[in-house]
Amino acid sequence: MKFDLVVLTDHRYVAPKEKTPYIQNVLQEDQLVLDALQSQGLNVVRKAWDDPDFDWSNTKYALFRTTWDYFDRYAEFSLWLEKASKQTQFINSKELIYWNIDKHYLQDLSNAGVTIPKTVFVEKSSETTLANAIAKAKSEYGFTADTYILKPCVSGAARHTYKIGRDEVNNHESIFKALVGNEAMMLQEFQGNIVSEGEISMMVFNGEFTHAVLKIAKPGDFRVQDDFGGTVHGYEPSQEQIAFAKSVVHAAPELPIYARVDIFKDNDGNWALAELEIFEPELWFRLNQSAAHTMAKAIKNKFFT
């Protein structure tokens, strides 16, 4: 059977035996996307990206939604991505996905004028120590904070993310060495306002803003993800915040059909980009169901007219 579009998910969410609140949210989000696409007259189905029995040439397009095991299986996923890209087309595009998977994209956006946290990239197999990387950050990149965030360039759900105080650097040297031996890492200034004020996620579809949420870390933590006890709240952004989010998506190599722009007030008091998610972001359609139809219409108008 031929499909117009396949909505991609993680195999754990295809027919889960246990439906926790988290999994129920995943299923609801994907169903809202399916319903919206079907309302546009498209023939769609939902599949795990690693489904061994599906022929990817049987769909015109594939839409990444809840493929949230990819960063734990990155080598396997990369092989699949390359193979599937020869059989079908992706929304967003393959080129945009490859650009966005690796957080080196932040440097590209910074070069395009987007404010990001002060960041030093430490490449895989680098011989530097954490102490030396921090010294370089201070001397060459203007770090002034005494607390740092260390995280991988390819990651999700705060995997291998560490908050490191000035007095804790030596204790993290072995962890740093092991991580850099396997993958590129990024060192950033700790942003206190994310903890005190939260992080705002802005949903933008083909350049059109639809809705936003405010993510707040649980007391005593710095990670806003709900995996770590963070909470999500409806949020009405200012026109300044909406304009900033739109400027970010327009600074990407091509305008994404769907994007989540995570912003915060940085240590200097400026709005800054935490992440631009255009691969498989959570988009909180359950908080604004009309946004799923906004995305579906954008897909229909761009690819099926």
mmCIF file of N, CA, C and O in Angstrom, residues 158-237:
data_model
loop_
_atom_site.group_PDB
_atom_site.id
_atom_site.type_symbol
_atom_site.label_atom_id
_atom_site.label_comp_id
_atom_site.label_asym_id
_atom_site.label_seq_id
_atom_site.Cartn_x
_atom_site.Cartn_y
_atom_site.Cartn_z
ATOM 1 N N ALA A 158 18.554 15.540 28.174
ATOM 2 C CA ALA A 158 19.633 15.869 29.113
ATOM 3 C C ALA A 158 20.608 14.715 29.322
ATOM 4 O O ALA A 158 21.225 14.591 30.384
ATOM 5 N N ARG A 159 20.800 13.886 28.300
ATOM 6 C CA ARG A 159 21.765 12.783 28.393
ATOM 7 C C ARG A 159 23.172 13.338 28.602
ATOM 8 O O ARG A 159 23.594 14.238 27.900
ATOM 9 N N HIS A 160 23.909 12.764 29.551
ATOM 10 C CA HIS A 160 25.297 13.165 29.839
ATOM 11 C C HIS A 160 25.434 14.678 30.005
ATOM 12 O O HIS A 160 26.394 15.288 29.508
ATOM 13 N N THR A 161 24.478 15.278 30.691
ATOM 14 C CA THR A 161 24.526 16.714 30.958
ATOM 15 C C THR A 161 24.914 16.940 32.416
ATOM 16 O O THR A 161 24.299 16.371 33.316
ATOM 17 N N TYR A 162 25.950 17.756 32.614
ATOM 18 C CA TYR A 162 26.495 17.955 33.954
ATOM 19 C C TYR A 162 26.573 19.448 34.271
ATOM 20 O O TYR A 162 26.988 20.245 33.435
ATOM 21 N N LYS A 163 26.180 19.782 35.482
ATOM 22 C CA LYS A 163 26.393 21.116 36.015
ATOM 23 C C LYS A 163 27.634 21.051 36.896
ATOM 24 O O LYS A 163 27.689 20.249 37.840
ATOM 25 N N ILE A 164 28.640 21.873 36.588
ATOM 26 C CA ILE A 164 29.941 21.761 37.246
ATOM 27 C C ILE A 164 30.326 23.107 37.854
ATOM 28 O O ILE A 164 30.486 24.102 37.140
ATOM 29 N N GLY A 165 30.485 23.140 39.161
ATOM 30 C CA GLY A 165 30.944 24.330 39.846
ATOM 31 C C GLY A 165 32.457 24.455 39.785
ATOM 32 O O GLY A 165 33.169 23.492 39.473
ATOM 33 N N ARG A 166 32.958 25.643 40.081
ATOM 34 C CA ARG A 166 34.402 25.900 40.025
ATOM 35 C C ARG A 166 35.183 24.915 40.885
ATOM 36 O O ARG A 166 36.263 24.460 40.488
ATOM 37 N N ASP A 167 34.644 24.531 42.036
ATOM 38 C CA ASP A 167 35.345 23.629 42.949
ATOM 39 C C ASP A 167 35.143 22.158 42.607
ATOM 40 O O ASP A 167 35.684 21.283 43.290
ATOM 41 N N GLU A 168 34.380 21.883 41.540
ATOM 42 C CA GLU A 168 34.078 20.497 41.180
ATOM 43 C C GLU A 168 34.786 20.048 39.909
ATOM 44 O O GLU A 168 34.592 18.917 39.459
ATOM 45 N N VAL A 169 35.612 20.920 39.343
ATOM 46 C CA VAL A 169 36.239 20.616 38.055
ATOM 47 C C VAL A 169 37.093 19.357 38.133
ATOM 48 O O VAL A 169 36.978 18.447 37.297
ATOM 49 N N ASN A 170 37.947 19.253 39.138
ATOM 50 C CA ASN A 170 38.823 18.082 39.247
ATOM 51 C C ASN A 170 38.027 16.789 39.359
ATOM 52 O O ASN A 170 38.438 15.742 38.829
ATOM 53 N N ASN A 171 36.889 16.853 40.030
ATOM 54 C CA ASN A 171 36.067 15.658 40.212
ATOM 55 C C ASN A 171 35.430 15.178 38.907
ATOM 56 O O ASN A 171 34.990 14.025 38.832
ATOM 57 N N HIS A 172 35.369 16.060 37.914
ATOM 58 C CA HIS A 172 34.746 15.703 36.635
ATOM 59 C C HIS A 172 35.763 15.442 35.521
ATOM 60 O O HIS A 172 35.359 15.182 34.380
ATOM 61 N N GLU A 173 37.048 15.466 35.833
ATOM 62 C CA GLU A 173 38.056 15.273 34.785
ATOM 63 C C GLU A 173 37.947 13.894 34.138
ATOM 64 O O GLU A 173 38.037 13.759 32.919
ATOM 65 N N SER A 174 37.746 12.851 34.921
ATOM 66 C CA SER A 174 37.669 11.495 34.348
ATOM 67 C C SER A 174 36.408 11.335 33.513
ATOM 68 O O SER A 174 36.423 10.687 32.452
ATOM 69 N N ILE A 175 35.299 11.930 33.964
ATOM 70 C CA ILE A 175 34.063 11.878 33.192
ATOM 71 C C ILE A 175 34.244 12.618 31.871
ATOM 72 O O ILE A 175 33.864 12.130 30.797
ATOM 73 N N PHE A 176 34.853 13.789 31.948
ATOM 74 C CA PHE A 176 35.102 14.593 30.743
ATOM 75 C C PHE A 176 35.956 13.821 29.738
ATOM 76 O O PHE A 176 35.635 13.760 28.552
ATOM 77 N N LYS A 177 37.007 13.196 30.222
ATOM 78 C CA LYS A 177 37.916 12.446 29.339
ATOM 79 C C LYS A 177 37.183 11.299 28.655
ATOM 80 O O LYS A 177 37.358 11.064 27.449
ATOM 81 N N ALA A 178 36.360 10.581 29.421
ATOM 82 C CA ALA A 178 35.623 9.455 28.842
ATOM 83 C C ALA A 178 34.621 9.927 27.796
ATOM 84 O O ALA A 178 34.480 9.318 26.723
ATOM 85 N N LEU A 179 33.942 11.014 28.082
ATOM 86 C CA LEU A 179 32.946 11.525 27.145
ATOM 87 C C LEU A 179 33.582 12.017 25.859
ATOM 88 O O LEU A 179 33.134 11.682 24.757
ATOM 89 N N VAL A 180 34.636 12.824 25.987
ATOM 90 C CA VAL A 180 35.294 13.378 24.802
ATOM 91 C C VAL A 180 35.951 12.280 23.977
ATOM 92 O O VAL A 180 36.126 12.420 22.764
ATOM 93 N N GLY A 181 36.306 11.193 24.613
ATOM 94 C CA GLY A 181 36.873 10.076 23.864
ATOM 95 C C GLY A 181 35.882 9.445 22.911
ATOM 96 O O GLY A 181 36.280 8.784 21.946
ATOM 97 N N ASN A 182 34.581 9.659 23.157
ATOM 98 C CA ASN A 182 33.548 9.020 22.342
ATOM 99 C C ASN A 182 32.751 9.975 21.469
ATOM 100 O O ASN A 182 32.173 9.540 20.469
ATOM 101 N N GLU A 183 32.716 11.256 21.843
ATOM 102 C CA GLU A 183 31.861 12.174 21.094
ATOM 103 C C GLU A 183 32.254 13.621 21.377
ATOM 104 O O GLU A 183 32.921 13.910 22.367
ATOM 105 N N ALA A 184 31.835 14.503 20.481
ATOM 106 C CA ALA A 184 32.087 15.926 20.674
ATOM 107 C C ALA A 184 31.198 16.443 21.799
ATOM 108 O O ALA A 184 30.048 16.034 21.946
ATOM 109 N N MET A 185 31.753 17.360 22.589
ATOM 110 C CA MET A 185 31.030 17.919 23.724
ATOM 111 C C MET A 185 30.979 19.438 23.605
ATOM 112 O O MET A 185 31.753 20.044 22.849
ATOM 113 N N MET A 186 30.109 20.046 24.365
ATOM 114 C CA MET A 186 30.042 21.495 24.407
ATOM 115 C C MET A 186 30.046 21.954 25.857
ATOM 116 O O MET A 186 29.421 21.345 26.731
ATOM 117 N N LEU A 187 30.784 23.027 26.085
ATOM 118 C CA LEU A 187 30.909 23.620 27.405
ATOM 119 C C LEU A 187 30.266 24.992 27.347
ATOM 120 O O LEU A 187 30.612 25.811 26.485
ATOM 121 N N GLN A 188 29.333 25.251 28.259
ATOM 122 C CA GLN A 188 28.628 26.523 28.270
ATOM 123 C C GLN A 188 28.628 27.125 29.663
ATOM 124 O O GLN A 188 28.772 26.415 30.654
ATOM 125 N N GLU A 189 28.448 28.432 29.715
ATOM 126 C CA GLU A 189 28.216 29.072 31.003
ATOM 127 C C GLU A 189 26.874 28.602 31.567
ATOM 128 O O GLU A 189 25.886 28.490 30.830
ATOM 129 N N PHE A 190 26.834 28.340 32.848
ATOM 130 C CA PHE A 190 25.557 28.042 33.487
ATOM 131 C C PHE A 190 24.688 29.294 33.462
ATOM 132 O O PHE A 190 25.150 30.398 33.771
ATOM 133 N N GLN A 191 23.435 29.104 33.087
ATOM 134 C CA GLN A 191 22.508 30.226 32.943
ATOM 135 C C GLN A 191 21.519 30.217 34.114
ATOM 136 O O GLN A 191 20.548 29.456 34.133
ATOM 137 N N GLY A 192 21.763 31.048 35.087
ATOM 138 C CA GLY A 192 20.959 31.055 36.303
ATOM 139 C C GLY A 192 19.503 31.390 36.071
ATOM 140 O O GLY A 192 18.625 30.922 36.805
ATOM 141 N N ASN A 193 19.210 32.186 35.037
ATOM 142 C CA ASN A 193 17.831 32.583 34.801
ATOM 143 C C ASN A 193 16.951 31.417 34.349
ATOM 144 O O ASN A 193 15.724 31.469 34.516
ATOM 145 N N ILE A 194 17.562 30.378 33.759
ATOM 146 C CA ILE A 194 16.770 29.209 33.385
ATOM 147 C C ILE A 194 16.192 28.563 34.638
ATOM 148 O O ILE A 194 15.055 28.090 34.654
ATOM 149 N N VAL A 195 16.981 28.550 35.718
ATOM 150 C CA VAL A 195 16.505 27.973 36.973
ATOM 151 C C VAL A 195 15.510 28.891 37.666
ATOM 152 O O VAL A 195 14.455 28.460 38.150
ATOM 153 N N SER A 196 15.808 30.181 37.690
ATOM 154 C CA SER A 196 14.946 31.112 38.440
ATOM 155 C C SER A 196 13.692 31.511 37.672
ATOM 156 O O SER A 196 12.634 31.750 38.283
ATOM 157 N N GLU A 197 13.770 31.581 36.333
ATOM 158 C CA GLU A 197 12.632 32.052 35.543
ATOM 159 C C GLU A 197 12.071 31.002 34.595
ATOM 160 O O GLU A 197 10.951 31.150 34.107
ATOM 161 N N GLY A 198 12.844 29.966 34.307
ATOM 162 C CA GLY A 198 12.390 28.928 33.392
ATOM 163 C C GLY A 198 12.860 29.160 31.962
ATOM 164 O O GLY A 198 13.548 30.133 31.647
ATOM 165 N N GLU A 199 12.483 28.232 31.097
ATOM 166 C CA GLU A 199 12.829 28.268 29.674
ATOM 167 C C GLU A 199 11.533 28.260 28.878
ATOM 168 O O GLU A 199 10.617 27.487 29.174
ATOM 169 N N ILE A 200 11.448 29.119 27.877
ATOM 170 C CA ILE A 200 10.237 29.251 27.069
ATOM 171 C C ILE A 200 10.415 28.492 25.765
ATOM 172 O O ILE A 200 11.411 28.681 25.055
ATOM 173 N N SER A 201 9.461 27.627 25.455
ATOM 174 C CA SER A 201 9.461 26.909 24.183
ATOM 175 C C SER A 201 8.395 27.503 23.279
ATOM 176 O O SER A 201 7.211 27.550 23.633
ATOM 177 N N MET A 202 8.833 27.960 22.106
ATOM 178 C CA MET A 202 7.953 28.628 21.142
ATOM 179 C C MET A 202 7.786 27.724 19.917
ATOM 180 O O MET A 202 8.782 27.302 19.318
ATOM 181 N N MET A 203 6.546 27.410 19.561
ATOM 182 C CA MET A 203 6.268 26.565 18.418
ATOM 183 C C MET A 203 6.026 27.412 17.171
ATOM 184 O O MET A 203 5.178 28.322 17.188
ATOM 185 N N VAL A 204 6.773 27.105 16.099
ATOM 186 C CA VAL A 204 6.708 27.898 14.869
ATOM 187 C C VAL A 204 6.576 26.943 13.685
ATOM 188 O O VAL A 204 7.405 26.047 13.508
ATOM 189 N N PHE A 205 5.534 27.130 12.851
ATOM 190 C CA PHE A 205 5.271 26.253 11.714
ATOM 191 C C PHE A 205 5.327 27.048 10.414
ATOM 192 O O PHE A 205 4.529 27.965 10.208
ATOM 193 N N ASN A 206 6.318 26.714 9.598
ATOM 194 C CA ASN A 206 6.538 27.407 8.325
ATOM 195 C C ASN A 206 6.616 28.914 8.540
ATOM 196 O O ASN A 206 6.097 29.700 7.759
ATOM 197 N N GLY A 207 7.247 29.308 9.653
ATOM 198 C CA GLY A 207 7.434 30.712 9.975
ATOM 199 C C GLY A 207 6.302 31.334 10.777
ATOM 200 O O GLY A 207 6.398 32.500 11.166
ATOM 201 N N GLU A 208 5.216 30.566 11.033
ATOM 202 C CA GLU A 208 4.051 31.094 11.757
ATOM 203 C C GLU A 208 4.065 30.619 13.207
ATOM 204 O O GLU A 208 4.044 29.410 13.471
ATOM 205 N N PHE A 209 4.082 31.544 14.150
ATOM 206 C CA PHE A 209 4.029 31.190 15.566
ATOM 207 C C PHE A 209 2.612 30.757 15.936
ATOM 208 O O PHE A 209 1.627 31.371 15.510
ATOM 209 N N THR A 210 2.511 29.673 16.738
ATOM 210 C CA THR A 210 1.191 29.209 17.167
ATOM 211 C C THR A 210 1.006 29.283 18.682
ATOM 212 O O THR A 210 -0.011 29.780 19.162
ATOM 213 N N HIS A 211 1.956 28.773 19.453
ATOM 214 C CA HIS A 211 1.768 28.740 20.899
ATOM 215 C C HIS A 211 3.113 28.546 21.586
ATOM 216 O O HIS A 211 4.130 28.279 20.931
ATOM 217 N N ALA A 212 3.085 28.697 22.905
ATOM 218 C CA ALA A 212 4.319 28.590 23.684
ATOM 219 C C ALA A 212 4.020 27.935 25.021
ATOM 220 O O ALA A 212 2.878 27.925 25.500
ATOM 221 N N VAL A 213 5.060 27.382 25.622
ATOM 222 C CA VAL A 213 4.968 26.847 26.980
ATOM 223 C C VAL A 213 6.175 27.330 27.769
ATOM 224 O O VAL A 213 7.225 27.670 27.197
ATOM 225 N N LEU A 214 6.006 27.356 29.074
ATOM 226 C CA LEU A 214 7.087 27.698 29.985
ATOM 227 C C LEU A 214 7.477 26.437 30.736
ATOM 228 O O LEU A 214 6.635 25.796 31.368
ATOM 229 N N LYS A 215 8.760 26.071 30.658
ATOM 230 C CA LYS A 215 9.270 24.874 31.331
ATOM 231 C C LYS A 215 10.071 25.311 32.559
ATOM 232 O O LYS A 215 10.967 26.153 32.449
ATOM 233 N N ILE A 216 9.744 24.726 33.682
ATOM 234 C CA ILE A 216 10.370 25.099 34.949
ATOM 235 C C ILE A 216 10.986 23.861 35.599
ATOM 236 O O ILE A 216 10.328 22.818 35.713
ATOM 237 N N ALA A 217 12.242 23.975 36.016
ATOM 238 C CA ALA A 217 12.919 22.867 36.690
ATOM 239 C C ALA A 217 12.333 22.671 38.082
ATOM 240 O O ALA A 217 11.844 23.614 38.712
ATOM 241 N N LYS A 218 12.396 21.429 38.558
ATOM 242 C CA LYS A 218 11.929 21.185 39.919
ATOM 243 C C LYS A 218 12.923 21.814 40.901
ATOM 244 O O LYS A 218 14.098 22.041 40.562
ATOM 245 N N PRO A 219 12.481 22.125 42.113
ATOM 246 C CA PRO A 219 13.379 22.736 43.093
ATOM 247 C C PRO A 219 14.649 21.910 43.297
ATOM 248 O O PRO A 219 14.588 20.691 43.454
ATOM 249 N N GLY A 220 15.789 22.588 43.237
ATOM 250 C CA GLY A 220 17.065 21.916 43.445
ATOM 251 C C GLY A 220 17.691 21.344 42.201
ATOM 252 O O GLY A 220 18.816 20.826 42.249
ATOM 253 N N ASP A 221 17.000 21.422 41.048
ATOM 254 C CA ASP A 221 17.555 20.886 39.803
ATOM 255 C C ASP A 221 17.722 22.031 38.811
ATOM 256 O O ASP A 221 17.196 23.125 38.999
ATOM 257 N N PHE A 222 18.477 21.778 37.744
ATOM 258 C CA PHE A 222 18.701 22.795 36.718
ATOM 259 C C PHE A 222 18.125 22.370 35.374
ATOM 260 O O PHE A 222 18.121 23.143 34.421
ATOM 261 N N ARG A 223 17.625 21.131 35.287
ATOM 262 C CA ARG A 223 17.108 20.595 34.031
ATOM 263 C C ARG A 223 15.600 20.793 33.984
ATOM 264 O O ARG A 223 14.890 20.383 34.896
ATOM 265 N N VAL A 224 15.120 21.400 32.907
ATOM 266 C CA VAL A 224 13.700 21.713 32.816
ATOM 267 C C VAL A 224 12.889 20.560 32.227
ATOM 268 O O VAL A 224 11.657 20.599 32.243
ATOM 269 N N GLN A 225 13.559 19.516 31.708
ATOM 270 C CA GLN A 225 12.843 18.411 31.087
ATOM 271 C C GLN A 225 11.960 17.692 32.108
ATOM 272 O O GLN A 225 12.358 17.500 33.257
ATOM 273 N N ASP A 226 10.772 17.264 31.659
ATOM 274 C CA ASP A 226 9.879 16.567 32.583
ATOM 275 C C ASP A 226 10.430 15.212 32.990
ATOM 276 O O ASP A 226 9.999 14.633 33.996
ATOM 277 N N ASP A 227 11.418 14.691 32.229
ATOM 278 C CA ASP A 227 12.090 13.455 32.624
ATOM 279 C C ASP A 227 12.728 13.599 34.005
ATOM 280 O O ASP A 227 12.931 12.602 34.713
ATOM 281 N N PHE A 228 13.067 14.833 34.370
ATOM 282 C CA PHE A 228 13.759 15.087 35.634
ATOM 283 C C PHE A 228 12.892 15.875 36.612
ATOM 284 O O PHE A 228 13.400 16.541 37.507
ATOM 285 N N GLY A 229 11.594 15.781 36.420
ATOM 286 C CA GLY A 229 10.683 16.425 37.355
ATOM 287 C C GLY A 229 10.302 17.843 37.005
ATOM 288 O O GLY A 229 9.611 18.511 37.777
ATOM 289 N N GLY A 230 10.751 18.328 35.837
ATOM 290 C CA GLY A 230 10.361 19.663 35.403
ATOM 291 C C GLY A 230 8.874 19.717 35.083
ATOM 292 O O GLY A 230 8.239 18.688 34.819
ATOM 293 N N THR A 231 8.310 20.901 35.122
ATOM 294 C CA THR A 231 6.887 21.080 34.838
ATOM 295 C C THR A 231 6.690 22.007 33.651
ATOM 296 O O THR A 231 7.543 22.847 33.347
ATOM 297 N N VAL A 232 5.563 21.827 32.974
ATOM 298 C CA VAL A 232 5.242 22.602 31.773
ATOM 299 C C VAL A 232 3.969 23.394 32.026
ATOM 300 O O VAL A 232 2.986 22.871 32.550
ATOM 301 N N HIS A 233 3.993 24.651 31.624
ATOM 302 C CA HIS A 233 2.872 25.548 31.867
ATOM 303 C C HIS A 233 2.552 26.314 30.588
ATOM 304 O O HIS A 233 3.444 26.667 29.817
ATOM 305 N N GLY A 234 1.275 26.584 30.368
ATOM 306 C CA GLY A 234 0.898 27.442 29.254
ATOM 307 C C GLY A 234 1.527 28.816 29.420
ATOM 308 O O GLY A 234 1.711 29.292 30.548
ATOM 309 N N TYR A 235 1.858 29.458 28.294
ATOM 310 C CA TYR A 235 2.577 30.730 28.380
ATOM 311 C C TYR A 235 2.164 31.629 27.221
ATOM 312 O O TYR A 235 2.058 31.170 26.070
ATOM 313 N N GLU A 236 1.944 32.904 27.531
ATOM 314 C CA GLU A 236 1.624 33.902 26.505
ATOM 315 C C GLU A 236 2.858 34.779 26.293
ATOM 316 O O GLU A 236 3.162 35.643 27.112
ATOM 317 N N PRO A 237 3.587 34.567 25.210
ATOM 318 C CA PRO A 237 4.822 35.326 24.994
ATOM 319 C C PRO A 237 4.549 36.755 24.545
ATOM 320 O O PRO A 237 3.471 37.075 24.026
#
